[in-house]
PDB file of C-alpha atoms in Angstrom:
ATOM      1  CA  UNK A  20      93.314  96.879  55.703  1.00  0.00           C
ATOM      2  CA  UNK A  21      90.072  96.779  57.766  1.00  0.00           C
ATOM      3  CA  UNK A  22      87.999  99.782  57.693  1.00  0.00           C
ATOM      4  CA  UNK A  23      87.887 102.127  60.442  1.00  0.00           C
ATOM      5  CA  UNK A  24      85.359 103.188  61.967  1.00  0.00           C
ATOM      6  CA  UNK A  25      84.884 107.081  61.662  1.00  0.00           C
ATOM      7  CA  UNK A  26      85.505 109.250  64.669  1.00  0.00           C
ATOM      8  CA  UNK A  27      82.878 112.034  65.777  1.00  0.00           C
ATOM      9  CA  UNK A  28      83.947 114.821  68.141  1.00  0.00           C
ATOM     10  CA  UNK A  29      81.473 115.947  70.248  1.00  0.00           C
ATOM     11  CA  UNK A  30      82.374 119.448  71.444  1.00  0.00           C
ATOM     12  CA  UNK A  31      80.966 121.001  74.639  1.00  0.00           C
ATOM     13  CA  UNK A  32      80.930 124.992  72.820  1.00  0.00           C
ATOM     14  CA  UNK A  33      80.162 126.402  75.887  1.00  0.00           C
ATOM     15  CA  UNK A  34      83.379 124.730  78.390  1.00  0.00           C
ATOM     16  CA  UNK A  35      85.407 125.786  75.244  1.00  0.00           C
ATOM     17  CA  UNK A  36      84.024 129.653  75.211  1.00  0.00           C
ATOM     18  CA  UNK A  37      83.502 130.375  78.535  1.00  0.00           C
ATOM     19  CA  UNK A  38      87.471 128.677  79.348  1.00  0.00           C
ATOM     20  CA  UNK A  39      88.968 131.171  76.399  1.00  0.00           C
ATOM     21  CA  UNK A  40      86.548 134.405  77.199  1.00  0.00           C
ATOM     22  CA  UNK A  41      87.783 133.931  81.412  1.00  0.00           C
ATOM     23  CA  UNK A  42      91.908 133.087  80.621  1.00  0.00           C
ATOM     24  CA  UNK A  43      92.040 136.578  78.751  1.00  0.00           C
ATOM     25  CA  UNK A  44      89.663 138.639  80.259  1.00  0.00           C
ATOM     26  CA  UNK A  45      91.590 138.670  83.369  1.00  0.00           C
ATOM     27  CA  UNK A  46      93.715 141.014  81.993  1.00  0.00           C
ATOM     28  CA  UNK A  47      91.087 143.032  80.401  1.00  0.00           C
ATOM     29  CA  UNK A  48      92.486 141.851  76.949  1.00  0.00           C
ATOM     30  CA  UNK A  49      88.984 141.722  75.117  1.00  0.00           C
ATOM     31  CA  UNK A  50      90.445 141.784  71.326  1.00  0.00           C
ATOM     32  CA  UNK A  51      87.684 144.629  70.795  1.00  0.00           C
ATOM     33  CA  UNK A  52      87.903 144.669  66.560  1.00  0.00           C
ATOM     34  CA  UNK A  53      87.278 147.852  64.701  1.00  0.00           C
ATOM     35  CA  UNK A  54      83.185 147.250  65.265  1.00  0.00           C
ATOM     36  CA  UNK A  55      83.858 147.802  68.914  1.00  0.00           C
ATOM     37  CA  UNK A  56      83.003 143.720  69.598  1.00  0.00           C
ATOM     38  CA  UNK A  57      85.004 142.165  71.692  1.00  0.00           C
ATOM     39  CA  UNK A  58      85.979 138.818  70.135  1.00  0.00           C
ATOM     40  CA  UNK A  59      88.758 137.141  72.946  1.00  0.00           C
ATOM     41  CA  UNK A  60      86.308 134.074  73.875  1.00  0.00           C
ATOM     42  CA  UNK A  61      86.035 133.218  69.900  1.00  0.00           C
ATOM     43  CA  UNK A  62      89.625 133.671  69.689  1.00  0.00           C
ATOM     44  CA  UNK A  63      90.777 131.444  72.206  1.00  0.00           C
ATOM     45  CA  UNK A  64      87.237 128.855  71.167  1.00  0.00           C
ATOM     46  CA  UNK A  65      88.516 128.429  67.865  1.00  0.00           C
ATOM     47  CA  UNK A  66      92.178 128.152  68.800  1.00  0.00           C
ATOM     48  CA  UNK A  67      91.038 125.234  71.405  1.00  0.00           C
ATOM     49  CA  UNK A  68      88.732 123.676  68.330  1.00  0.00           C
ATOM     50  CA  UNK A  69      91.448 123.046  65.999  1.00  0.00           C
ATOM     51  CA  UNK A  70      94.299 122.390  68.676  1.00  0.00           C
ATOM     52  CA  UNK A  71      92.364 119.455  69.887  1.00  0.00           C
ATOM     53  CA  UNK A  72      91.451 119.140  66.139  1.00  0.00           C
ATOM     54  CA  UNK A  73      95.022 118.349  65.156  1.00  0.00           C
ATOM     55  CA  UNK A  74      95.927 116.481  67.925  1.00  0.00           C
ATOM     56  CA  UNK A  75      93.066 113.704  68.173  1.00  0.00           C
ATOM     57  CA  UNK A  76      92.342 113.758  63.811  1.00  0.00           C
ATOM     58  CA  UNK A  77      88.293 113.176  64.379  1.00  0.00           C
ATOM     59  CA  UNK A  78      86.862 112.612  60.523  1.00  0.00           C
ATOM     60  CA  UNK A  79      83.356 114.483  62.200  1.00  0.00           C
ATOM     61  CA  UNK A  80      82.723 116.912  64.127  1.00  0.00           C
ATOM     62  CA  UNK A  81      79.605 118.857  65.757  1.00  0.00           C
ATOM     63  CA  UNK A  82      79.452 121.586  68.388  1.00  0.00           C
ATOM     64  CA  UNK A  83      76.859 121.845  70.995  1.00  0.00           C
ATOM     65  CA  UNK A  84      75.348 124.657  73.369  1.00  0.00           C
ATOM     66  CA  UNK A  85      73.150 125.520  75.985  1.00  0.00           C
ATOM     67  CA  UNK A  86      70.511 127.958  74.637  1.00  0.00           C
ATOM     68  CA  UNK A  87      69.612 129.935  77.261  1.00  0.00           C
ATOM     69  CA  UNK A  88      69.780 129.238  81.485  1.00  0.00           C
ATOM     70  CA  UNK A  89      65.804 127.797  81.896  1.00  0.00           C
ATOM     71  CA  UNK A  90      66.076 124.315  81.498  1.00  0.00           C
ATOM     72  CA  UNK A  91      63.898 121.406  82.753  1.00  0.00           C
ATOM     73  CA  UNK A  92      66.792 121.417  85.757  1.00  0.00           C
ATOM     74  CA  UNK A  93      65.667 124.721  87.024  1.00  0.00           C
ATOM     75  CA  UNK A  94      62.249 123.808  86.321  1.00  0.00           C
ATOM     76  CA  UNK A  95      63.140 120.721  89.106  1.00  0.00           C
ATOM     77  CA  UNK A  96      65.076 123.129  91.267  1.00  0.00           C
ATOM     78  CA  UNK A  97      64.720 127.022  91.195  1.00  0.00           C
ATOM     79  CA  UNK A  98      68.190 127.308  92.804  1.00  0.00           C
ATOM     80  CA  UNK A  99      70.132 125.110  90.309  1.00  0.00           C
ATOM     81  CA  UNK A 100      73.166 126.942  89.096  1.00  0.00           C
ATOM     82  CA  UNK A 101      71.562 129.908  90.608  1.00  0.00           C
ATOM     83  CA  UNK A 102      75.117 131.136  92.178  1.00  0.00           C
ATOM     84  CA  UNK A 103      76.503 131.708  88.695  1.00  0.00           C
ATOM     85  CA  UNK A 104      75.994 135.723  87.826  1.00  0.00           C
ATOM     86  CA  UNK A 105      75.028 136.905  84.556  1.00  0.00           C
ATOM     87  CA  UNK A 106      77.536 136.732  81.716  1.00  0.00           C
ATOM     88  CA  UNK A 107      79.945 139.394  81.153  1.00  0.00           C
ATOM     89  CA  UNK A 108      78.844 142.692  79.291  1.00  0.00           C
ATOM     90  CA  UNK A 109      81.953 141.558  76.996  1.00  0.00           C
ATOM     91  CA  UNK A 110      80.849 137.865  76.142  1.00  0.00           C
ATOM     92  CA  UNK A 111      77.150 138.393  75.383  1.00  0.00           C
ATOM     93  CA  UNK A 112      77.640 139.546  71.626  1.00  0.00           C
ATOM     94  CA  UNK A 113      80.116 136.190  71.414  1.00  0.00           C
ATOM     95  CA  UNK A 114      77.294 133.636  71.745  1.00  0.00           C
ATOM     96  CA  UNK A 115      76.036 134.561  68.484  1.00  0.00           C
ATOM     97  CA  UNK A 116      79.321 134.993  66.669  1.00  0.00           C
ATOM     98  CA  UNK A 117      81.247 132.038  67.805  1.00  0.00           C
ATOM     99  CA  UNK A 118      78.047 129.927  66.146  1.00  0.00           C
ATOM    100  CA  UNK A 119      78.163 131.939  63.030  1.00  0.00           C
ATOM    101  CA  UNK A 120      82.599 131.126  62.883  1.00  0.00           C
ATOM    102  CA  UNK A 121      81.534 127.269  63.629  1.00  0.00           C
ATOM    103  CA  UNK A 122      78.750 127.603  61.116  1.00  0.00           C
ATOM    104  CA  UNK A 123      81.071 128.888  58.663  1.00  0.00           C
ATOM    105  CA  UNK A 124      83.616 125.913  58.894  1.00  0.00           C
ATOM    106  CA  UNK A 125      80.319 123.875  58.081  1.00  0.00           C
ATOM    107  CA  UNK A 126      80.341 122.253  61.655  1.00  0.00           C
ATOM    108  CA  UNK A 127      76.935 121.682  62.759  1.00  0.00           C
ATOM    109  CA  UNK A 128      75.637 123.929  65.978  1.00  0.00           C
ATOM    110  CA  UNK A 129      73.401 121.748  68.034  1.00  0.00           C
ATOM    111  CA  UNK A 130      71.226 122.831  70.914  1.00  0.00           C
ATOM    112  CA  UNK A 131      67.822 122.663  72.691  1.00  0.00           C
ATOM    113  CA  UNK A 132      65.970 125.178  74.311  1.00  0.00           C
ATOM    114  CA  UNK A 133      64.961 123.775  77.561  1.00  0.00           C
ATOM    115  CA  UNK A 134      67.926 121.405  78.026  1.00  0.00           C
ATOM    116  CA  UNK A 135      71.403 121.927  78.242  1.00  0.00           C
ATOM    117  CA  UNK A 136      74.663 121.009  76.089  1.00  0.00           C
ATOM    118  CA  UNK A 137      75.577 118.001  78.169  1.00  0.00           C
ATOM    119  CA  UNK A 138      72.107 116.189  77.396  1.00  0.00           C
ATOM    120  CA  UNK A 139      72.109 116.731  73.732  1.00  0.00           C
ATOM    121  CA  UNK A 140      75.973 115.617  74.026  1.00  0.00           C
ATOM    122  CA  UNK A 141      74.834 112.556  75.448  1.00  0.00           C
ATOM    123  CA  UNK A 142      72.178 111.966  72.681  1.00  0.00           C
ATOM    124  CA  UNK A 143      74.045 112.421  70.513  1.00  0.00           C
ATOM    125  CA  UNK A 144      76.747 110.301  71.794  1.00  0.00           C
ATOM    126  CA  UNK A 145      74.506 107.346  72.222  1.00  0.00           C
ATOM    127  CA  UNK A 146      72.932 107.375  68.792  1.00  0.00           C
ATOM    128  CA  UNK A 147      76.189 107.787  67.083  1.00  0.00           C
ATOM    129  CA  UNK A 148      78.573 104.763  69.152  1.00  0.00           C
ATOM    130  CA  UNK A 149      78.076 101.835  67.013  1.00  0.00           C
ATOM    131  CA  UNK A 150      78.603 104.277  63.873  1.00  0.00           C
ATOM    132  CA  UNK A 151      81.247 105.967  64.667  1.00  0.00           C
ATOM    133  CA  UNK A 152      84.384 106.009  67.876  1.00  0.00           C
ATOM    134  CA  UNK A 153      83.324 109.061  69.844  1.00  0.00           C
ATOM    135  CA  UNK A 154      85.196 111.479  71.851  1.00  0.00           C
ATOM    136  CA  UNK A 155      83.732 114.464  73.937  1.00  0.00           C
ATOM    137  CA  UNK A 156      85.901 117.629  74.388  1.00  0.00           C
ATOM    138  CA  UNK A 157      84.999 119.166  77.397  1.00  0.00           C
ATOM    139  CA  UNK A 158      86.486 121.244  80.482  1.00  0.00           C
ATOM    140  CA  UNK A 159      83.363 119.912  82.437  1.00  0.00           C
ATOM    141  CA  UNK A 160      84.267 116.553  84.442  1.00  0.00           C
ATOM    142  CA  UNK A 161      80.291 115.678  84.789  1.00  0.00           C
ATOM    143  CA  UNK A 162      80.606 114.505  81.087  1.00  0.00           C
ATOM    144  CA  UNK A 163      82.652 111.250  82.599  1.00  0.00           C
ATOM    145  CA  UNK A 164      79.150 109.901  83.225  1.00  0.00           C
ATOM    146  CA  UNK A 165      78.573 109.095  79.793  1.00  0.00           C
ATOM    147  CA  UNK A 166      82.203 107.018  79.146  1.00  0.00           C
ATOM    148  CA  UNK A 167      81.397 103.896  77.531  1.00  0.00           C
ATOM    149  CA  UNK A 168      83.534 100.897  75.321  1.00  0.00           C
ATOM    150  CA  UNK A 169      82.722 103.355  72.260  1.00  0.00           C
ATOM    151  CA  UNK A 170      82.540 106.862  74.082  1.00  0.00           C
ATOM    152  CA  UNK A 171      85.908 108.579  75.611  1.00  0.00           C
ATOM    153  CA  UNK A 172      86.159 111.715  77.347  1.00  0.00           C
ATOM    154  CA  UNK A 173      88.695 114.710  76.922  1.00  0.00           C
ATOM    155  CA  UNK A 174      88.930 117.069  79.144  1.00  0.00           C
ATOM    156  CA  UNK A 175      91.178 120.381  78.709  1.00  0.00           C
ATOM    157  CA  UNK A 176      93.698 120.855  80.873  1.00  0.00           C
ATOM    158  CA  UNK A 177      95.230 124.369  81.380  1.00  0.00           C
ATOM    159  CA  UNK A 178      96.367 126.281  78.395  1.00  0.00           C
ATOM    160  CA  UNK A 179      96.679 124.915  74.969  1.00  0.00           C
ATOM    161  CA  UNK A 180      96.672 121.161  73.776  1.00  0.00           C
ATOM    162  CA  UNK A 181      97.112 119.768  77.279  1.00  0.00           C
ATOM    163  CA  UNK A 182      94.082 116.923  77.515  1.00  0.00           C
ATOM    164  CA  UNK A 183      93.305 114.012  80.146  1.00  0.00           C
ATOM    165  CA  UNK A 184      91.830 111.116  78.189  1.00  0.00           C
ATOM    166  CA  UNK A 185      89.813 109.115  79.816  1.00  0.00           C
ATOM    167  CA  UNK A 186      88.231 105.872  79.317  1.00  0.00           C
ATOM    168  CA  UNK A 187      85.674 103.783  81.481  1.00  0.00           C
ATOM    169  CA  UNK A 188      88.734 101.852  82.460  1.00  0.00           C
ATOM    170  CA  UNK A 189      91.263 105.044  83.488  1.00  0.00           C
ATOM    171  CA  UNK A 190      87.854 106.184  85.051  1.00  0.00           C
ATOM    172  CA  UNK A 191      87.809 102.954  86.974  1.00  0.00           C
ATOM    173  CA  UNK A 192      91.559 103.527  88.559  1.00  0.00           C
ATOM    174  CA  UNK A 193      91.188 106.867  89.440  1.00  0.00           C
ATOM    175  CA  UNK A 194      87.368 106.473  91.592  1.00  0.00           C
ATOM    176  CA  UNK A 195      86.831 102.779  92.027  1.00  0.00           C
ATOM    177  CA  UNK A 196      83.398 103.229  90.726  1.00  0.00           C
ATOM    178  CA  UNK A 197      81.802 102.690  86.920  1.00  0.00           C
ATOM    179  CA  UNK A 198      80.941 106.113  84.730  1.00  0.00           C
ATOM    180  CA  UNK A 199      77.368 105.480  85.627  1.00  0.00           C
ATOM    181  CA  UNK A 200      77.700 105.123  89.872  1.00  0.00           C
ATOM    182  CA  UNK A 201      79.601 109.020  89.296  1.00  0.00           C
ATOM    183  CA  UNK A 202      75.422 110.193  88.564  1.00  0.00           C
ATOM    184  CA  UNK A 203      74.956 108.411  92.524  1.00  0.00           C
ATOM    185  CA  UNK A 204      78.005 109.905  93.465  1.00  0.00           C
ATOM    186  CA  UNK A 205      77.421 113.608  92.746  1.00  0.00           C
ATOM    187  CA  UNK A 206      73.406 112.946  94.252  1.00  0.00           C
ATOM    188  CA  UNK A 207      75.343 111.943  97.460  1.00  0.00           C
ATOM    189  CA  UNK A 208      77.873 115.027  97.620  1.00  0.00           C
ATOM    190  CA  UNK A 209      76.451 117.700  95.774  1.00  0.00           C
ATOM    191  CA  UNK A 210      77.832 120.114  93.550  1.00  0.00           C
ATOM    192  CA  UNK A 211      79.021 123.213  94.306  1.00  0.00           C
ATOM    193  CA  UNK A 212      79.334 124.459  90.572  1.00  0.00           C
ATOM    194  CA  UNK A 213      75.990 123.680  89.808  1.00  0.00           C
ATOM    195  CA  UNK A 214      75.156 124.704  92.837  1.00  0.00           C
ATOM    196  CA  UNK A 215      72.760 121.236  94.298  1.00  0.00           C
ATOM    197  CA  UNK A 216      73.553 120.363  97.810  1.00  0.00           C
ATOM    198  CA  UNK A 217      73.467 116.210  98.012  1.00  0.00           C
ATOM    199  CA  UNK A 218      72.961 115.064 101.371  1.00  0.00           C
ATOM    200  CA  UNK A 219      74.187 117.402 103.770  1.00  0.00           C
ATOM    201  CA  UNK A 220      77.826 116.225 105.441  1.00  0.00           C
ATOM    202  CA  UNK A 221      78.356 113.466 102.986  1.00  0.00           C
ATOM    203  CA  UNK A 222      81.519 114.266 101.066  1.00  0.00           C
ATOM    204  CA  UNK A 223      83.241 112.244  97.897  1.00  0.00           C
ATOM    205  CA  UNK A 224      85.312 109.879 100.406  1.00  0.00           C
ATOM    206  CA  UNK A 225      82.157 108.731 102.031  1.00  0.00           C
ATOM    207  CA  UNK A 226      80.197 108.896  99.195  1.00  0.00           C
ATOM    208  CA  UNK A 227      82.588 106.377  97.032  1.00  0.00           C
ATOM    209  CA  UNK A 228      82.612 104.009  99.729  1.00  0.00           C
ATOM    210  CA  UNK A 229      79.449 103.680 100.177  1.00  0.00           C
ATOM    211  CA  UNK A 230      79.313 103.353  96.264  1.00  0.00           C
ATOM    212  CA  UNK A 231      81.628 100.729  96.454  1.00  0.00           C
ATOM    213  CA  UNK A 232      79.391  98.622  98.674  1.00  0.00           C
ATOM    214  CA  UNK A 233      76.184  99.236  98.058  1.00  0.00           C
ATOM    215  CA  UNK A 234      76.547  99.965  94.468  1.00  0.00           C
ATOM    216  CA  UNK A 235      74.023 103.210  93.874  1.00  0.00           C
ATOM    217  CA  UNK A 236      71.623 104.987  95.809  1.00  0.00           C
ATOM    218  CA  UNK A 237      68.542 102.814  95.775  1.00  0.00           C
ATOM    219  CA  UNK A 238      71.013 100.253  97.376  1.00  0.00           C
ATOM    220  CA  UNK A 239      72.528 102.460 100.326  1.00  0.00           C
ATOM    221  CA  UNK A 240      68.842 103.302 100.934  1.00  0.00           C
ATOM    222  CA  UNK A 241      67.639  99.887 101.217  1.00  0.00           C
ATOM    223  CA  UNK A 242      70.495  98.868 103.077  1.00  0.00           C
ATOM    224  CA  UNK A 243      70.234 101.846 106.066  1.00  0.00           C
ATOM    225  CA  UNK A 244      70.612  99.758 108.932  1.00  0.00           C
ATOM    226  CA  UNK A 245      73.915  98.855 107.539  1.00  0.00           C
ATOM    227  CA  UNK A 246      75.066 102.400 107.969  1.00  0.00           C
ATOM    228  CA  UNK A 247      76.886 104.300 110.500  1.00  0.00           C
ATOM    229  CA  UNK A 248      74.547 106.185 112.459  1.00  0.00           C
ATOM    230  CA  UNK A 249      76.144 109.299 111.669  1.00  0.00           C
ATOM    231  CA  UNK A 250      75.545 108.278 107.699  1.00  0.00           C
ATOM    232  CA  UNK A 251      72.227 107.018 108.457  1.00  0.00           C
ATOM    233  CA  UNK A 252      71.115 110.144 110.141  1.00  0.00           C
ATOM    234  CA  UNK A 253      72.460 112.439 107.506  1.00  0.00           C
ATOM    235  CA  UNK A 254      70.284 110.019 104.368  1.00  0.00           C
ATOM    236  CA  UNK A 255      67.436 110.016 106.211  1.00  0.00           C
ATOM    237  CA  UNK A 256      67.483 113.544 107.124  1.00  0.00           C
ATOM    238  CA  UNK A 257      68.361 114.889 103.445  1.00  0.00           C
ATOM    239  CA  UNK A 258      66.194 111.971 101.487  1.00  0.00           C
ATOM    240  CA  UNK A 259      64.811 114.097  99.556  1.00  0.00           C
ATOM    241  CA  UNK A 260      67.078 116.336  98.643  1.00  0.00           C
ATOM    242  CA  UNK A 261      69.028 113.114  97.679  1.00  0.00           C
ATOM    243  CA  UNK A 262      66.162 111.637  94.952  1.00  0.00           C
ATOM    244  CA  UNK A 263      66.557 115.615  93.308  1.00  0.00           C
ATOM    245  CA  UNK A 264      70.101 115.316  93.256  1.00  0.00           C
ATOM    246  CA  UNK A 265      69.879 112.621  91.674  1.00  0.00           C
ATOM    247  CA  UNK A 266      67.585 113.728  88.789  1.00  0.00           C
ATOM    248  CA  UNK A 267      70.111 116.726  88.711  1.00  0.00           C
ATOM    249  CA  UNK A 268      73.060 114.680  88.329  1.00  0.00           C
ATOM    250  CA  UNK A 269      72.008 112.603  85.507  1.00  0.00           C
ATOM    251  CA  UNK A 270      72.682 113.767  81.599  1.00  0.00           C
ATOM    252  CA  UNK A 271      70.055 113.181  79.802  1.00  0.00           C
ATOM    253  CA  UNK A 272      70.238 110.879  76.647  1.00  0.00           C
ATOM    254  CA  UNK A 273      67.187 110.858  75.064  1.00  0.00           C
ATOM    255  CA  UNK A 274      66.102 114.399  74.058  1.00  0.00           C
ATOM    256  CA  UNK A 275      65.097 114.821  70.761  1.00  0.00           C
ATOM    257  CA  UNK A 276      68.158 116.184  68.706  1.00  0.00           C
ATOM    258  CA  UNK A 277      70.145 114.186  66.644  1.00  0.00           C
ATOM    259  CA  UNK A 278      72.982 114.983  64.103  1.00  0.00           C
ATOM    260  CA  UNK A 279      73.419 112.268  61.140  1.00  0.00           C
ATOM    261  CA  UNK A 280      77.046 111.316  60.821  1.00  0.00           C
ATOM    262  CA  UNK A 281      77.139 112.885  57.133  1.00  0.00           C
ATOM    263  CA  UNK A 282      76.021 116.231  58.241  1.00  0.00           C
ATOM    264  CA  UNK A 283      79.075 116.382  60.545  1.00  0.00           C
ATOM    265  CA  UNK A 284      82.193 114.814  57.898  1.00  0.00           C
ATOM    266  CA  UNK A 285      85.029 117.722  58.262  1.00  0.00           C
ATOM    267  CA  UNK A 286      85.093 119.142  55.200  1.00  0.00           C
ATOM    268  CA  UNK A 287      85.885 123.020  55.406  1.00  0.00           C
ATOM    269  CA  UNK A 288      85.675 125.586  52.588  1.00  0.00           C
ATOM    270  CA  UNK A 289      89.319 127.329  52.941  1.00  0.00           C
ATOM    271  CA  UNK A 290      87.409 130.793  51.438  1.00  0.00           C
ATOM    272  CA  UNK A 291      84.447 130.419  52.987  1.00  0.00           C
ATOM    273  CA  UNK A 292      86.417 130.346  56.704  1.00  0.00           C
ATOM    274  CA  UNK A 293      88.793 132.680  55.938  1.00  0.00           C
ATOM    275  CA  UNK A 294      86.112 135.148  55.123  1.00  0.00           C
ATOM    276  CA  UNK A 295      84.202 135.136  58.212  1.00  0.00           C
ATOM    277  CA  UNK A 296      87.418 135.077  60.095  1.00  0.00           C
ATOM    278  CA  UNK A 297      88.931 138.247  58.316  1.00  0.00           C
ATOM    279  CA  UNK A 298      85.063 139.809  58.872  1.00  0.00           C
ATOM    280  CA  UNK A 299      85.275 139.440  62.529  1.00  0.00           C
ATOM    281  CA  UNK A 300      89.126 140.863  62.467  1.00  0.00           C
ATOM    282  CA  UNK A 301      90.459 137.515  64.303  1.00  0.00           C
ATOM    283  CA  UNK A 302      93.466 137.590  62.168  1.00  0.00           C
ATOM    284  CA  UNK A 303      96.442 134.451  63.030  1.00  0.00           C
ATOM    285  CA  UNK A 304      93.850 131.722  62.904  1.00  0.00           C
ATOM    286  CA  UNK A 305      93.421 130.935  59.842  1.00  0.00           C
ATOM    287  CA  UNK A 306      97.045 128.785  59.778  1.00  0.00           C
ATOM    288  CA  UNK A 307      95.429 126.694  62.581  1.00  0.00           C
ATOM    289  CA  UNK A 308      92.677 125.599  60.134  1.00  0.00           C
ATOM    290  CA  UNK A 309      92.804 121.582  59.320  1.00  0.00           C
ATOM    291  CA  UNK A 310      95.886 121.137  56.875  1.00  0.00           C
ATOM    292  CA  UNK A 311      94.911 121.907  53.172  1.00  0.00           C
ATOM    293  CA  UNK A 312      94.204 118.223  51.952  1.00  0.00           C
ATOM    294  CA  UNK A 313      91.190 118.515  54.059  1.00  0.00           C
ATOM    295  CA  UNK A 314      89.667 121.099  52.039  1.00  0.00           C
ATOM    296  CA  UNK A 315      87.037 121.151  49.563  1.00  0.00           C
ATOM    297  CA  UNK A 316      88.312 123.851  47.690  1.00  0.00           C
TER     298      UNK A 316
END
């Protein structure tokens, strides 16, 4: 039998919390434990953590987070993701305790003041692919960027243990352009979520086919002439804006974080979870925990 190459899951903590903290609080049901904490986002985190767990059987895993909203992207752009509000009164004490619960399953927390989860994703992503098959669990579809031979993508799906996989090829059939040309794509339209406006009038139908031709930006700008004069007019007008898009788009892969493959083998200590789970009061999760052959005891 050949050896296999481990697999590292790459978890985007913040898609995960934010996803479980928004599908509960609609109906106010915070899970407020006898502290008075509400604890609904680390719930429905930890649930989504060891659903995908047991469904995709990664040998290492790490989790990582934004830390904080100042990054070098609003540095570049004052406005970036400057139409998302503060966080809910009800979520702030989670940030803390959902990296406490990961700490306690001896999953490495990763993050970077100054950049966001995605970049130190894609770091990490890139130093680990000839080590190890890696997967990133996301909701967040700007991760597709970073697909590669040795890098797949899974993003949730609504509710529990429903995933799209994608691969550079499934990528492939469903835009007609590589992982990378999606960074070009999203300088040309924009996005709304983040909140960067692309070239003004330019939306993902136009944007792909001009992909498709010209291949990235620095090739629809070179090749202008070639243009529409509507399409023309709109580039030239928003050029700009275009370049910073651009820089916006783009994960970064080289900031410096890392996470050796050792420090992030899955081995949990049954006790040492099921403490800070009973602590917190978020009782029913402990029989989601990885099957007991995983455990150190």
């Amino acid at each position: 039998m050949t050896n296999q190459k481990p697999s590292l899951m790459l978890v985007d903590g913040m898609a995960l919390l934010f996803r479980a903290f928004y599908a509960t609080a609609v109906t106010g049901q915070f899970m407020i434990n006898s502290n008075g904490t509400p604890t609904n986002g680390i719930h429905g985190f930890v649930k989504h953590l060891f659903t995908a767990v047991s469904s995709f059987k990664p040998s290492h895993l790490a989790v990582c987070w934004d830390m904080g909203s100042k990054t070098f992207r609003t540095e570049l752009f004052s406005d970036y993701k400057g139409n998302r509000g503060e966080a809910p009164i009800e979520l702030i004490p989670q940030f803390d305790l959902v990296k406490e619960v990961v700490a306690s399953f001896d999953i490495p927390n990763i993050g970077l003041a100054g950049y966001e989860a995605d970049d130190c994703i894609g770091t990490i992503a890139n130093q680990s692919k000839d080590l190890a098959r890696v997967s990133i669990l996301t909701g967040d579809q700007d991760m597709l960027q970073l697909l590669d031979d040795s890098i797949s993508v899974i993003l949730l799906k609504k509710g529990y243990g429903n995933y799209l996989v994608h691969t550079p090829e499934t990528f492939f059939e469903d835009k007609g352009i590589t992982p990378r040309q999606m960074i070009d794509l999203k300088a040309l339209m924009g996005d709304t979520s983040d909140n960067y406006p692309g070239v003004k009038g330019i939306g993902e139908k136009t944007a792909l086919k001009l992909l498709q031709e010209f291949e990235h930006v620095e090739g629809i700008i070179s090749n202008l002439d070639r243009l529409s004069k509507s399409n023309k007019t709109k580039i030239e007008q928003d050029l700009e804006m275009l370049h910073l898009s651009r820089l916006l788009a783009e994960i970064k892969c080289d900031v410096p974080v890392s996470c050796a493959l050792d420090d992030a083998s899955l081995r949990i200590e049954k006790e040492k979870a099921v403490n800070k789970l009973m602590e917190l009061e978020l009782r029913g999760l402990q029989r989601l925990l990885p099957i007991d052959e995983m455990f150190v005891s």
